[in-house]
Short mmCIF file of C-alpha atoms in Angstrom, two decimals:
data_model
loop_
_atom_site.label_atom_id
_atom_site.label_comp_id
_atom_site.label_asym_id
_atom_site.label_seq_id
_atom_site.Cartn_x
_atom_site.Cartn_y
_atom_site.Cartn_z
CA UNK A 1 0.00 0.00 0.00
CA UNK A 2 2.88 2.37 0.64
CA UNK A 3 4.88 1.63 -2.50
CA UNK A 4 4.63 5.08 -4.12
CA UNK A 5 6.82 6.90 -1.63
CA UNK A 6 9.51 4.25 -2.03
CA UNK A 7 10.14 4.89 -5.72
CA UNK A 8 13.91 5.02 -6.10
CA UNK A 9 15.02 8.30 -7.65
CA UNK A 10 17.40 6.57 -10.04
CA UNK A 11 18.51 8.75 -12.91
CA UNK A 12 16.90 11.84 -11.39
CA UNK A 13 19.17 13.48 -8.82
CA UNK A 14 17.47 16.31 -6.96
CA UNK A 15 19.26 18.63 -4.62
CA UNK A 16 19.14 22.32 -3.92
CA UNK A 17 20.48 24.53 -1.17
CA UNK A 18 20.00 27.88 -2.95
CA UNK A 19 16.35 28.79 -3.08
CA UNK A 20 16.86 31.02 -6.12
CA UNK A 21 18.18 28.16 -8.24
CA UNK A 22 16.54 25.19 -9.87
CA UNK A 23 17.20 21.75 -8.41
CA UNK A 24 19.97 19.84 -10.14
CA UNK A 25 19.05 16.92 -12.38
CA UNK A 26 21.06 13.90 -13.38
CA UNK A 27 19.81 14.75 -16.89
CA UNK A 28 18.71 18.18 -18.01
CA UNK A 29 14.99 18.68 -17.50
CA UNK A 30 13.94 18.50 -21.13
CA UNK A 31 15.66 15.11 -21.47
CA UNK A 32 14.73 13.61 -18.09
CA UNK A 33 11.02 14.44 -18.37
CA UNK A 34 10.57 12.93 -21.80
CA UNK A 35 9.90 9.84 -19.69
CA UNK A 36 6.69 10.30 -17.67
CA UNK A 37 8.15 7.92 -15.06
CA UNK A 38 10.67 10.60 -14.16
CA UNK A 39 7.84 13.05 -13.49
CA UNK A 40 6.44 10.46 -11.09
CA UNK A 41 9.85 10.16 -9.43
CA UNK A 42 10.00 13.94 -9.05
CA UNK A 43 6.51 13.89 -7.53
CA UNK A 44 7.69 11.20 -5.09
CA UNK A 45 10.64 13.40 -4.16
CA UNK A 46 8.34 16.30 -3.28
CA UNK A 47 6.13 14.06 -1.14
CA UNK A 48 9.22 12.62 0.53
CA UNK A 49 10.55 16.11 1.29
CA UNK A 50 7.98 16.38 4.06
CA UNK A 51 9.54 13.51 6.01
CA UNK A 52 12.88 12.37 4.57
CA UNK A 53 16.10 14.37 4.68
CA UNK A 54 17.95 13.62 1.46
CA UNK A 55 18.89 11.22 -1.28
CA UNK A 56 20.41 8.56 0.97
CA UNK A 57 18.59 7.19 3.98
CA UNK A 58 18.92 7.61 6.85
CA UNK A 59 21.69 10.18 6.27
CA UNK A 60 24.65 11.00 4.07
CA UNK A 61 23.35 13.09 1.16
CA UNK A 62 21.22 15.80 2.73
CA UNK A 63 18.85 18.14 0.89
CA UNK A 64 19.80 20.96 3.26
CA UNK A 65 23.28 21.63 4.64
CA UNK A 66 22.10 23.77 7.55
CA UNK A 67 23.02 21.80 10.66
CA UNK A 68 25.50 19.10 11.67
CA UNK A 69 22.84 16.49 12.45
CA UNK A 70 20.95 15.63 9.25
CA UNK A 71 18.12 14.16 11.32
CA UNK A 72 17.27 17.68 12.48
CA UNK A 73 16.40 18.60 8.88
CA UNK A 74 13.44 16.21 8.65
CA UNK A 75 10.58 18.62 8.03
CA UNK A 76 7.93 16.79 10.02
CA UNK A 77 10.35 16.42 12.94
CA UNK A 78 11.04 20.16 12.90
CA UNK A 79 7.34 20.94 12.45
CA UNK A 80 6.35 18.71 15.36
CA UNK A 81 8.89 20.40 17.61
CA UNK A 82 7.56 23.84 16.70
CA UNK A 83 3.95 22.81 17.32
CA UNK A 84 4.49 20.75 20.49
CA UNK A 85 7.67 21.72 22.38
CA UNK A 86 6.39 25.29 22.53
CA UNK A 87 3.25 24.17 24.42
CA UNK A 88 2.01 22.34 27.49
CA UNK A 89 2.05 18.98 25.68
CA UNK A 90 5.76 18.27 25.30
CA UNK A 91 9.23 19.06 26.57
CA UNK A 92 12.60 17.71 25.49
CA UNK A 93 15.70 16.90 27.54
CA UNK A 94 18.33 17.39 24.88
CA UNK A 95 20.77 20.28 24.94
CA UNK A 96 21.58 20.81 21.27
CA UNK A 97 22.05 24.50 20.51
CA UNK A 98 18.67 26.22 20.43
CA UNK A 99 16.43 23.30 21.29
CA UNK A 100 15.75 24.35 24.89
CA UNK A 101 14.70 27.74 23.52
CA UNK A 102 11.58 26.03 22.14
CA UNK A 103 10.66 24.80 25.63
CA UNK A 104 11.17 28.23 27.15
CA UNK A 105 10.01 30.60 24.37
CA UNK A 106 13.43 32.26 24.12
CA UNK A 107 14.24 31.54 20.47
CA UNK A 108 15.82 34.09 18.16
CA UNK A 109 16.28 34.54 14.42
CA UNK A 110 19.51 32.51 14.67
CA UNK A 111 17.81 29.40 16.08
CA UNK A 112 18.82 26.39 13.98
CA UNK A 113 15.45 24.69 14.35
CA UNK A 114 13.60 27.79 13.13
CA UNK A 115 15.99 27.89 10.16
CA UNK A 116 15.24 24.28 9.28
CA UNK A 117 11.51 24.98 9.28
CA UNK A 118 11.85 28.01 7.05
CA UNK A 119 14.32 26.64 4.53
CA UNK A 120 12.68 23.22 4.28
CA UNK A 121 9.32 24.84 3.50
CA UNK A 122 10.77 27.04 0.79
CA UNK A 123 12.75 24.12 -0.60
CA UNK A 124 9.46 22.21 -1.00
CA UNK A 125 7.96 25.28 -2.65
CA UNK A 126 10.97 25.57 -4.98
CA UNK A 127 10.74 21.91 -5.96
CA UNK A 128 7.03 22.36 -6.61
CA UNK A 129 7.47 25.49 -8.68
CA UNK A 130 10.10 23.78 -10.79
CA UNK A 131 7.94 20.69 -11.29
CA UNK A 132 5.08 22.87 -12.53
CA UNK A 133 7.37 24.79 -14.87
CA UNK A 134 8.78 21.53 -16.26
CA UNK A 135 5.33 20.07 -16.96
CA UNK A 136 3.37 22.78 -18.79
CA UNK A 137 1.10 21.75 -21.65
CA UNK A 138 3.61 23.08 -24.18
CA UNK A 139 6.48 21.15 -22.66
CA UNK A 140 4.45 17.95 -22.40
CA UNK A 141 3.75 18.28 -26.13
CA UNK A 142 7.46 18.79 -26.77
CA UNK A 143 8.24 15.70 -24.72
CA UNK A 144 5.97 13.74 -27.05
CA UNK A 145 3.54 12.54 -24.38
CA UNK A 146 0.64 10.46 -25.62
CA UNK A 147 -2.89 10.98 -24.30
CA UNK A 148 -2.45 8.62 -21.36
CA UNK A 149 0.89 10.14 -20.36
CA UNK A 150 -0.53 13.64 -20.67
CA UNK A 151 -3.41 12.73 -18.32
CA UNK A 152 -0.95 11.27 -15.82
CA UNK A 153 1.16 14.42 -15.91
CA UNK A 154 -1.91 16.58 -15.32
CA UNK A 155 -2.85 14.44 -12.31
CA UNK A 156 0.68 14.77 -10.94
CA UNK A 157 0.51 18.55 -11.35
CA UNK A 158 -2.63 18.69 -9.19
CA UNK A 159 -0.88 16.74 -6.44
CA UNK A 160 2.14 19.04 -6.59
CA UNK A 161 -0.15 22.06 -6.28
CA UNK A 162 -1.62 20.43 -3.18
CA UNK A 163 1.84 19.86 -1.69
CA UNK A 164 2.86 23.44 -2.47
CA UNK A 165 -0.36 24.74 -0.90
CA UNK A 166 0.39 22.74 2.25
CA UNK A 167 3.87 24.23 2.43
CA UNK A 168 2.42 27.72 2.06
CA UNK A 169 -0.21 26.99 4.72
CA UNK A 170 2.48 25.90 7.16
CA UNK A 171 4.64 28.90 6.27
CA UNK A 172 1.68 31.24 6.80
CA UNK A 173 0.97 29.64 10.16
CA UNK A 174 4.57 29.61 11.38
CA UNK A 175 6.02 32.81 9.90
CA UNK A 176 2.95 34.74 8.67
CA UNK A 177 4.79 37.45 6.68
CA UNK A 178 6.34 35.56 3.79
CA UNK A 179 6.97 35.95 0.06
CA UNK A 180 4.59 34.44 -2.48
CA UNK A 181 6.75 32.87 -5.17
CA UNK A 182 5.17 30.63 -7.81
CA UNK A 183 8.01 30.36 -10.32
CA UNK A 184 11.76 29.90 -10.27
CA UNK A 185 13.38 33.32 -10.43
CA UNK A 186 16.66 35.02 -9.68
CA UNK A 187 14.81 38.08 -8.37
CA UNK A 188 14.78 38.66 -4.63
CA UNK A 189 11.34 37.69 -3.30
CA UNK A 190 9.29 40.32 -1.51
CA UNK A 191 6.93 39.60 1.35
CA UNK A 192 3.22 39.91 0.75
CA UNK A 193 0.30 40.18 3.17
CA UNK A 194 -1.04 37.18 5.11
CA UNK A 195 -4.37 37.76 3.36
CA UNK A 196 -2.72 37.35 -0.05
CA UNK A 197 -1.08 34.10 1.04
CA UNK A 198 -4.40 32.89 2.46
CA UNK A 199 -6.21 33.78 -0.77
CA UNK A 200 -3.58 31.98 -2.86
CA UNK A 201 -3.88 28.78 -0.81
CA UNK A 202 -7.66 28.97 -0.95
CA UNK A 203 -7.70 29.46 -4.72
CA UNK A 204 -5.22 26.63 -5.33
CA UNK A 205 -7.27 24.19 -3.28
CA UNK A 206 -10.45 25.21 -5.06
CA UNK A 207 -8.74 24.77 -8.43
CA UNK A 208 -7.51 21.23 -7.78
CA UNK A 209 -10.40 19.90 -5.70
CA UNK A 210 -12.23 18.29 -8.63
CA UNK A 211 -8.99 17.22 -10.33
CA UNK A 212 -7.90 14.86 -7.55
CA UNK A 213 -9.27 11.34 -7.00
CA UNK A 214 -12.22 10.75 -4.72
CA UNK A 215 -11.47 9.89 -1.08
CA UNK A 216 -9.38 6.70 -0.73
CA UNK A 217 -9.13 6.31 -4.52
CA UNK A 218 -5.52 7.46 -4.88
CA UNK A 219 -2.52 5.41 -3.80
CA UNK A 220 -2.05 5.37 -0.04
CA UNK A 221 -0.12 8.41 1.16
CA UNK A 222 -1.06 10.54 -1.85
CA UNK A 223 -3.48 13.47 -1.89
CA UNK A 224 -7.12 13.05 -2.77
CA UNK A 225 -10.25 15.19 -2.43
CA UNK A 226 -10.52 14.48 1.31
CA UNK A 227 -6.99 15.78 1.90
CA UNK A 228 -8.00 18.97 0.09
CA UNK A 229 -11.16 19.32 2.18
CA UNK A 230 -9.17 18.81 5.35
CA UNK A 231 -6.64 21.47 4.42
CA UNK A 232 -9.48 23.82 3.50
CA UNK A 233 -11.08 23.22 6.88
CA UNK A 234 -7.78 23.86 8.67
CA UNK A 235 -7.22 27.05 6.69
CA UNK A 236 -10.75 28.31 7.34
CA UNK A 237 -10.85 27.38 11.04
CA UNK A 238 -7.66 29.38 11.60
CA UNK A 239 -8.51 32.08 9.08
CA UNK A 240 -9.40 34.64 11.74
CA UNK A 241 -5.95 34.23 13.29
CA UNK A 242 -4.23 34.53 9.91
CA UNK A 243 -6.25 37.38 8.38
CA UNK A 244 -8.60 38.90 10.94
CA UNK A 245 -11.61 37.61 8.96
CA UNK A 246 -13.76 34.64 9.97
CA UNK A 247 -14.44 31.67 7.69
CA UNK A 248 -16.29 29.28 10.00
CA UNK A 249 -19.16 28.68 7.57
CA UNK A 250 -16.67 27.64 4.91
CA UNK A 251 -14.99 25.36 7.46
CA UNK A 252 -18.31 23.61 8.14
CA UNK A 253 -18.86 23.10 4.40
CA UNK A 254 -15.46 21.43 3.98
CA UNK A 255 -15.87 19.30 7.11
CA UNK A 256 -19.31 18.07 6.08
CA UNK A 257 -17.81 16.75 2.83
CA UNK A 258 -15.40 14.62 4.85
CA UNK A 259 -18.14 13.47 7.22
CA UNK A 260 -20.09 12.25 4.20
CA UNK A 261 -17.07 10.25 3.02
CA UNK A 262 -15.87 6.67 3.61
CA UNK A 263 -13.90 7.30 6.83
CA UNK A 264 -14.86 5.79 10.18
CA UNK A 265 -13.61 6.01 13.76
CA UNK A 266 -11.62 2.91 14.61
CA UNK A 267 -12.63 0.95 17.70
CA UNK A 268 -8.97 0.87 18.73
CA UNK A 269 -7.57 4.39 19.33
CA UNK A 270 -3.97 3.18 19.32
CA UNK A 271 -4.22 1.61 15.86
CA UNK A 272 -3.72 5.14 14.55
CA UNK A 273 -0.20 5.24 16.04
CA UNK A 274 1.12 1.70 15.47
CA UNK A 275 3.37 0.15 12.85
CA UNK A 276 0.30 -1.04 10.92
CA UNK A 277 -1.60 2.24 11.13
CA UNK A 278 -1.89 2.24 7.34
CA UNK A 279 -4.81 -0.15 7.94
CA UNK A 280 -6.74 2.48 9.92
CA UNK A 281 -9.89 3.76 8.20
CA UNK A 282 -9.68 6.83 10.42
CA UNK A 283 -6.57 8.26 8.78
CA UNK A 284 -7.24 10.73 5.96
CA UNK A 285 -3.72 11.75 4.93
CA UNK A 286 -0.40 10.50 6.26
CA UNK A 287 3.31 10.72 5.69
CA UNK A 288 4.11 7.05 5.02
CA UNK A 289 7.10 5.35 6.61
CA UNK A 290 8.83 2.03 6.14
CA UNK A 291 11.72 0.82 8.25
CA UNK A 292 13.49 -0.67 5.25
CA UNK A 293 12.65 1.64 2.35
CA UNK A 294 12.37 5.11 3.93
CA UNK A 295 14.87 5.33 6.73
CA UNK A 296 15.26 8.66 8.48
CA UNK A 297 15.63 10.04 11.99
CA UNK A 298 12.41 12.03 11.62
CA UNK A 299 8.74 11.10 11.59
CA UNK A 300 7.55 8.39 13.94
CA UNK A 301 11.10 7.11 14.47
CA UNK A 302 11.80 10.39 16.27
CA UNK A 303 8.50 10.27 18.19
CA UNK A 304 8.99 6.65 19.28
CA UNK A 305 12.70 6.55 20.09
CA UNK A 306 12.77 10.12 21.40
CA UNK A 307 10.10 9.26 23.98
CA UNK A 308 11.88 6.21 25.44
CA UNK A 309 14.27 6.44 28.39
CA UNK A 310 14.52 5.90 32.13
CA UNK A 311 12.96 2.58 33.14
CA UNK A 312 11.33 2.06 29.76
CA UNK A 313 12.37 -0.97 27.69
CA UNK A 314 12.78 -0.09 24.02
CA UNK A 315 11.78 -3.53 22.75
CA UNK A 316 8.38 -3.12 24.40
CA UNK A 317 7.71 -0.50 21.72
CA UNK A 318 9.19 -2.38 18.78
CA UNK A 319 12.44 -0.44 18.63
CA UNK A 320 16.07 -0.63 19.69
CA UNK A 321 16.43 3.10 20.30
CA UNK A 322 16.07 4.93 23.61
CA UNK A 323 16.94 8.57 22.94
CA UNK A 324 15.64 9.85 26.31
CA UNK A 325 14.24 13.15 25.13
CA UNK A 326 10.48 13.71 24.95
CA UNK A 327 8.04 13.89 27.87
CA UNK A 328 4.96 15.89 28.80
CA UNK A 329 3.98 18.42 31.46
CA UNK A 330 1.52 17.99 34.28
CA UNK A 331 -0.97 20.19 32.44
CA UNK A 332 -1.68 17.50 29.86
CA UNK A 333 -1.76 14.70 32.44
CA UNK A 334 -4.25 16.59 34.60
CA UNK A 335 -6.70 17.01 31.71
CA UNK A 336 -7.52 13.32 32.06
CA UNK A 337 -9.72 11.89 34.86
CA UNK A 338 -6.80 9.67 35.88
CA UNK A 339 -3.26 9.14 34.65
CA UNK A 340 -3.46 5.36 34.32
CA UNK A 341 -5.80 5.22 31.33
CA UNK A 342 -8.24 3.01 33.27
CA UNK A 343 -11.02 5.59 32.84
CA UNK A 344 -10.04 7.38 29.64
CA UNK A 345 -7.87 5.02 27.60
CA UNK A 346 -6.31 7.89 25.66
CA UNK A 347 -4.15 8.66 28.71
CA UNK A 348 -1.01 6.88 27.53
CA UNK A 349 1.66 7.77 30.07
CA UNK A 350 4.68 5.91 31.44
CA UNK A 351 5.11 6.89 35.09
CA UNK A 352 7.48 4.31 36.62
CA UNK A 353 10.54 6.25 37.72
CA UNK A 354 9.16 9.46 36.21
CA UNK A 355 8.08 12.48 38.26
CA UNK A 356 5.06 14.57 37.34
CA UNK A 357 6.88 17.81 38.13
CA UNK A 358 9.72 19.13 35.98
CA UNK A 359 12.38 20.96 37.96
CA UNK A 360 15.03 20.44 35.27
CA UNK A 361 14.03 20.29 31.61
CA UNK A 362 17.19 18.39 30.71
CA UNK A 363 16.46 15.39 32.95
CA UNK A 364 14.43 12.75 31.13
CA UNK A 365 12.88 11.27 34.26
CA UNK A 366 11.24 14.60 35.14
CA UNK A 367 7.88 14.69 33.41
CA UNK A 368 5.83 11.64 32.41
CA UNK A 369 6.90 9.77 29.28
CA UNK A 370 4.37 9.40 26.47
CA UNK A 371 4.63 6.14 24.47
CA UNK A 372 1.65 7.04 22.27
CA UNK A 373 3.49 6.01 19.10
CA UNK A 374 5.00 2.54 18.77
CA UNK A 375 6.71 0.40 16.15
CA UNK A 376 4.58 -2.59 17.11
CA UNK A 377 1.71 -3.93 15.02
CA UNK A 378 -1.74 -4.66 16.38
CA UNK A 379 -0.59 -8.27 16.83
CA UNK A 380 2.30 -7.05 19.01
CA UNK A 381 5.00 -7.78 16.45
CA UNK A 382 7.78 -5.26 15.77
CA UNK A 383 7.89 -3.44 12.46
CA UNK A 384 10.17 -4.41 9.60
CA UNK A 385 13.17 -2.72 11.25
CA UNK A 386 13.72 -2.18 14.96
CA UNK A 387 15.84 0.91 14.33
CA UNK A 388 13.51 2.77 11.93
CA UNK A 389 9.74 2.75 12.36
CA UNK A 390 7.05 1.54 9.97
CA UNK A 391 4.56 3.86 11.68
CA UNK A 392 3.12 6.51 9.39
CA UNK A 393 2.78 10.09 10.63
CA UNK A 394 -0.97 10.92 10.88
CA UNK A 395 -1.26 14.43 9.43
CA UNK A 396 -5.07 14.32 9.12
CA UNK A 397 -7.49 11.96 10.84
CA UNK A 398 -11.24 11.76 11.27
CA UNK A 399 -11.28 12.41 15.02
CA UNK A 400 -9.87 15.86 14.30
CA UNK A 401 -12.71 16.43 11.82
CA UNK A 402 -15.23 15.69 14.59
CA UNK A 403 -13.59 18.15 16.95
CA UNK A 404 -13.16 20.84 14.29
CA UNK A 405 -16.83 20.51 13.34
CA UNK A 406 -17.95 20.99 16.94
CA UNK A 407 -15.70 24.02 17.32
CA UNK A 408 -16.86 25.63 14.07
CA UNK A 409 -20.47 25.15 15.16
CA UNK A 410 -19.76 26.90 18.46
CA UNK A 411 -17.99 29.72 16.61
CA UNK A 412 -21.11 30.44 14.55
CA UNK A 413 -20.33 28.57 11.35
CA UNK A 414 -23.69 26.83 11.17
CA UNK A 415 -24.09 23.09 11.32
CA UNK A 416 -25.83 21.33 14.17
CA UNK A 417 -25.06 21.33 17.89
CA UNK A 418 -26.82 17.99 18.25
CA UNK A 419 -24.61 16.50 15.53
CA UNK A 420 -21.56 18.00 17.22
CA UNK A 421 -22.46 16.38 20.54
CA UNK A 422 -23.01 13.02 18.86
CA UNK A 423 -19.62 13.20 17.17
CA UNK A 424 -17.84 14.11 20.41
CA UNK A 425 -19.60 11.33 22.25
CA UNK A 426 -18.50 8.82 19.61
CA UNK A 427 -14.91 9.73 20.45
CA UNK A 428 -15.51 9.61 24.18
CA UNK A 429 -17.32 6.27 24.04
CA UNK A 430 -14.26 4.81 22.35
CA UNK A 431 -12.05 6.36 25.04
CA UNK A 432 -14.20 5.30 28.02
CA UNK A 433 -15.44 1.99 26.63
CA UNK A 434 -19.03 2.98 27.41
CA UNK A 435 -21.23 6.08 27.65
CA UNK A 436 -20.02 7.13 31.12
CA UNK A 437 -17.98 9.96 29.62
CA UNK A 438 -20.70 11.29 27.36
CA UNK A 439 -21.56 14.99 27.32
CA UNK A 440 -24.70 17.01 26.68
CA UNK A 441 -25.26 20.16 24.65
CA UNK A 442 -24.84 22.14 27.88
CA UNK A 443 -21.31 20.73 28.24
CA UNK A 444 -20.33 21.69 24.69
CA UNK A 445 -18.31 24.88 25.18
CA UNK A 446 -15.16 26.23 23.58
CA UNK A 447 -13.23 25.58 26.80
CA UNK A 448 -14.35 21.96 26.69
CA UNK A 449 -13.34 21.66 23.03
CA UNK A 450 -9.83 22.99 23.70
CA UNK A 451 -9.30 20.43 26.47
CA UNK A 452 -10.88 17.62 24.48
CA UNK A 453 -8.59 18.39 21.56
CA UNK A 454 -5.66 17.93 23.95
CA UNK A 455 -7.03 14.62 25.22
CA UNK A 456 -7.71 13.24 21.74
CA UNK A 457 -4.95 14.81 19.62
CA UNK A 458 -1.95 15.34 21.90
CA UNK A 459 1.45 14.83 20.25
CA UNK A 460 -0.06 15.01 16.75
CA UNK A 461 1.26 18.48 15.97
CA UNK A 462 -1.85 20.58 16.64
CA UNK A 463 -1.38 22.13 20.08
CA UNK A 464 0.41 25.42 19.30
CA UNK A 465 -2.15 26.25 16.60
CA UNK A 466 -5.00 25.38 18.97
CA UNK A 467 -3.72 27.48 21.86
CA UNK A 468 -3.22 30.46 19.55
CA UNK A 469 -6.70 30.10 18.02
CA UNK A 470 -8.24 29.96 21.49
CA UNK A 471 -6.27 33.02 22.62
CA UNK A 472 -4.28 31.41 25.44
CA UNK A 473 -0.88 30.66 23.90
CA UNK A 474 0.64 34.02 24.80
CA UNK A 475 -0.15 36.25 27.77
CA UNK A 476 -0.62 34.93 31.28
CA UNK A 477 -4.19 33.59 31.28
CA UNK A 478 -3.04 30.00 30.79
CA UNK A 479 0.30 28.88 32.21
CA UNK A 480 2.25 25.64 32.04
CA UNK A 481 5.68 24.61 33.41
CA UNK A 482 8.52 26.48 31.76
CA UNK A 483 6.32 28.73 29.65
CA UNK A 484 8.28 31.96 29.44
CA UNK A 485 11.38 30.27 30.93
CA UNK A 486 9.75 30.05 34.35
CA UNK A 487 9.41 26.78 36.24
CA UNK A 488 5.79 27.62 37.10
CA UNK A 489 5.06 29.35 33.79
CA UNK A 490 4.96 33.05 33.02
CA UNK A 491 3.25 35.42 30.62
CA UNK A 492 4.86 35.68 27.19
CA UNK A 493 4.65 38.34 24.49
CA UNK A 494 2.13 38.13 21.67
CA UNK A 495 4.90 38.38 19.06
CA UNK A 496 5.88 34.80 19.95
CA UNK A 497 2.75 33.50 18.19
CA UNK A 498 4.89 33.41 15.05
CA UNK A 499 8.55 32.65 14.51
CA UNK A 500 11.21 35.05 13.23
CA UNK A 501 12.46 35.13 9.66
CA UNK A 502 15.95 33.54 9.88
CA UNK A 503 18.73 36.11 10.19
CA UNK A 504 20.58 34.40 7.33
CA UNK A 505 17.68 35.06 4.96
CA UNK A 506 17.42 38.69 6.03
CA UNK A 507 21.13 39.14 5.36
CA UNK A 508 20.84 37.51 1.93
CA UNK A 509 17.71 39.42 0.87
CA UNK A 510 17.48 43.05 1.92
CA UNK A 511 13.90 43.18 0.58
CA UNK A 512 12.70 41.17 3.59
CA UNK A 513 11.56 42.66 6.89
CA UNK A 514 11.77 40.87 10.22
CA UNK A 515 8.56 39.95 12.03
CA UNK A 516 7.62 42.40 14.77
CA UNK A 517 9.23 41.81 18.16
CA UNK A 518 12.38 40.08 16.90
#
């Protein structure tokens, strides 16, 4: 099911560290792309750029020469850190330069992890722009494509536009004030308004929606209509943060399309985070992984190995790695009725030898461990490789749709409160094993939704965005350990809702302006 992402890029060498230049090809573009299979390989490279780090797994031929540890340049690893280590859901013990700054909200424009985020996103955008320039109708005719090959190329173009839109959505969310570049150029890019970026993403998704396969009709791990609807819903739900304008009605429209689709909530919550999670009918769009074919130190390998240490036994989670890094704060633990998971089975914490309180961020045994992701199958067997996980990263899943729908209803987007309650209760009945955790319409409030999103979606890369949308990420209304570099938590400035443009990019392009506050 995962074969697409494993296509070997033989004969098509892609690398680029200068965002103003085209990627380098083993053959020149007009020769390489005379074979439609090379377009497919290029498409696979762009998909892989969200999780892999270069041409040689797990390391050795990096796409980006930014840091000493190539594993740091895995986009989804960097993205997860930005969305989770900056919140109440996760802390990390490591002491690599700049990583503790994410725990304590003290990052600067020189932070290496911020740089990886920024340059990886614009590398994906550059790859995408080049793909689209190399596959215009005129060039396809020059390549001599027949009707079937032409249709394939058009389908690939729609997927690349999706992947570029996702990169722009993440860049808008993380950096806000960014350039809009849709073609390879030697000109220095100039920043545009967040509204213009929002409008571009919206228009691209609308343009490709009917060009992509129906839900679950593309190869696993590739974009389809449901992935588009999910990104639309994410864009619209956060649109007020990004632009100052509300789009909750549009969010409901997109979410209802997914709700009418073939996806279902799995009886087993943890199936979504195991080595065989590709069998889950709850997952809408993932970043596929395979311990043999797609080795990297990012993705679920990072989330599994990074969360094992102390008294934990790595083999109990299908791996040989115990990197002793990731834990959680008491704030997440205390959102559950008990920490054992006996009441709400989503509470997946390892407590033996771990303290709830965190006096020292760099000590793994301070803070509960969170073995939510494993490299074990449902049958309890390890994945294909005990060093690199088979577990796919769940970018979009149906449970999130349920929670987003309920929130959009409460924010005035339309829909039905009764439907929202039923959807939430479906999640809670899975978690509790019965209806003892069910809620009523009176219980359905925005405060409840924020906490329920934490209980259902923790460690899935949503928390920073959620806290910002609910207005409690910055300021002092909601505190957690080490927020603002204070053991008890402290108020932080609103400018920290977005990250700084890297100092290296500002120095290279005098047209750019730094985000306020940095």
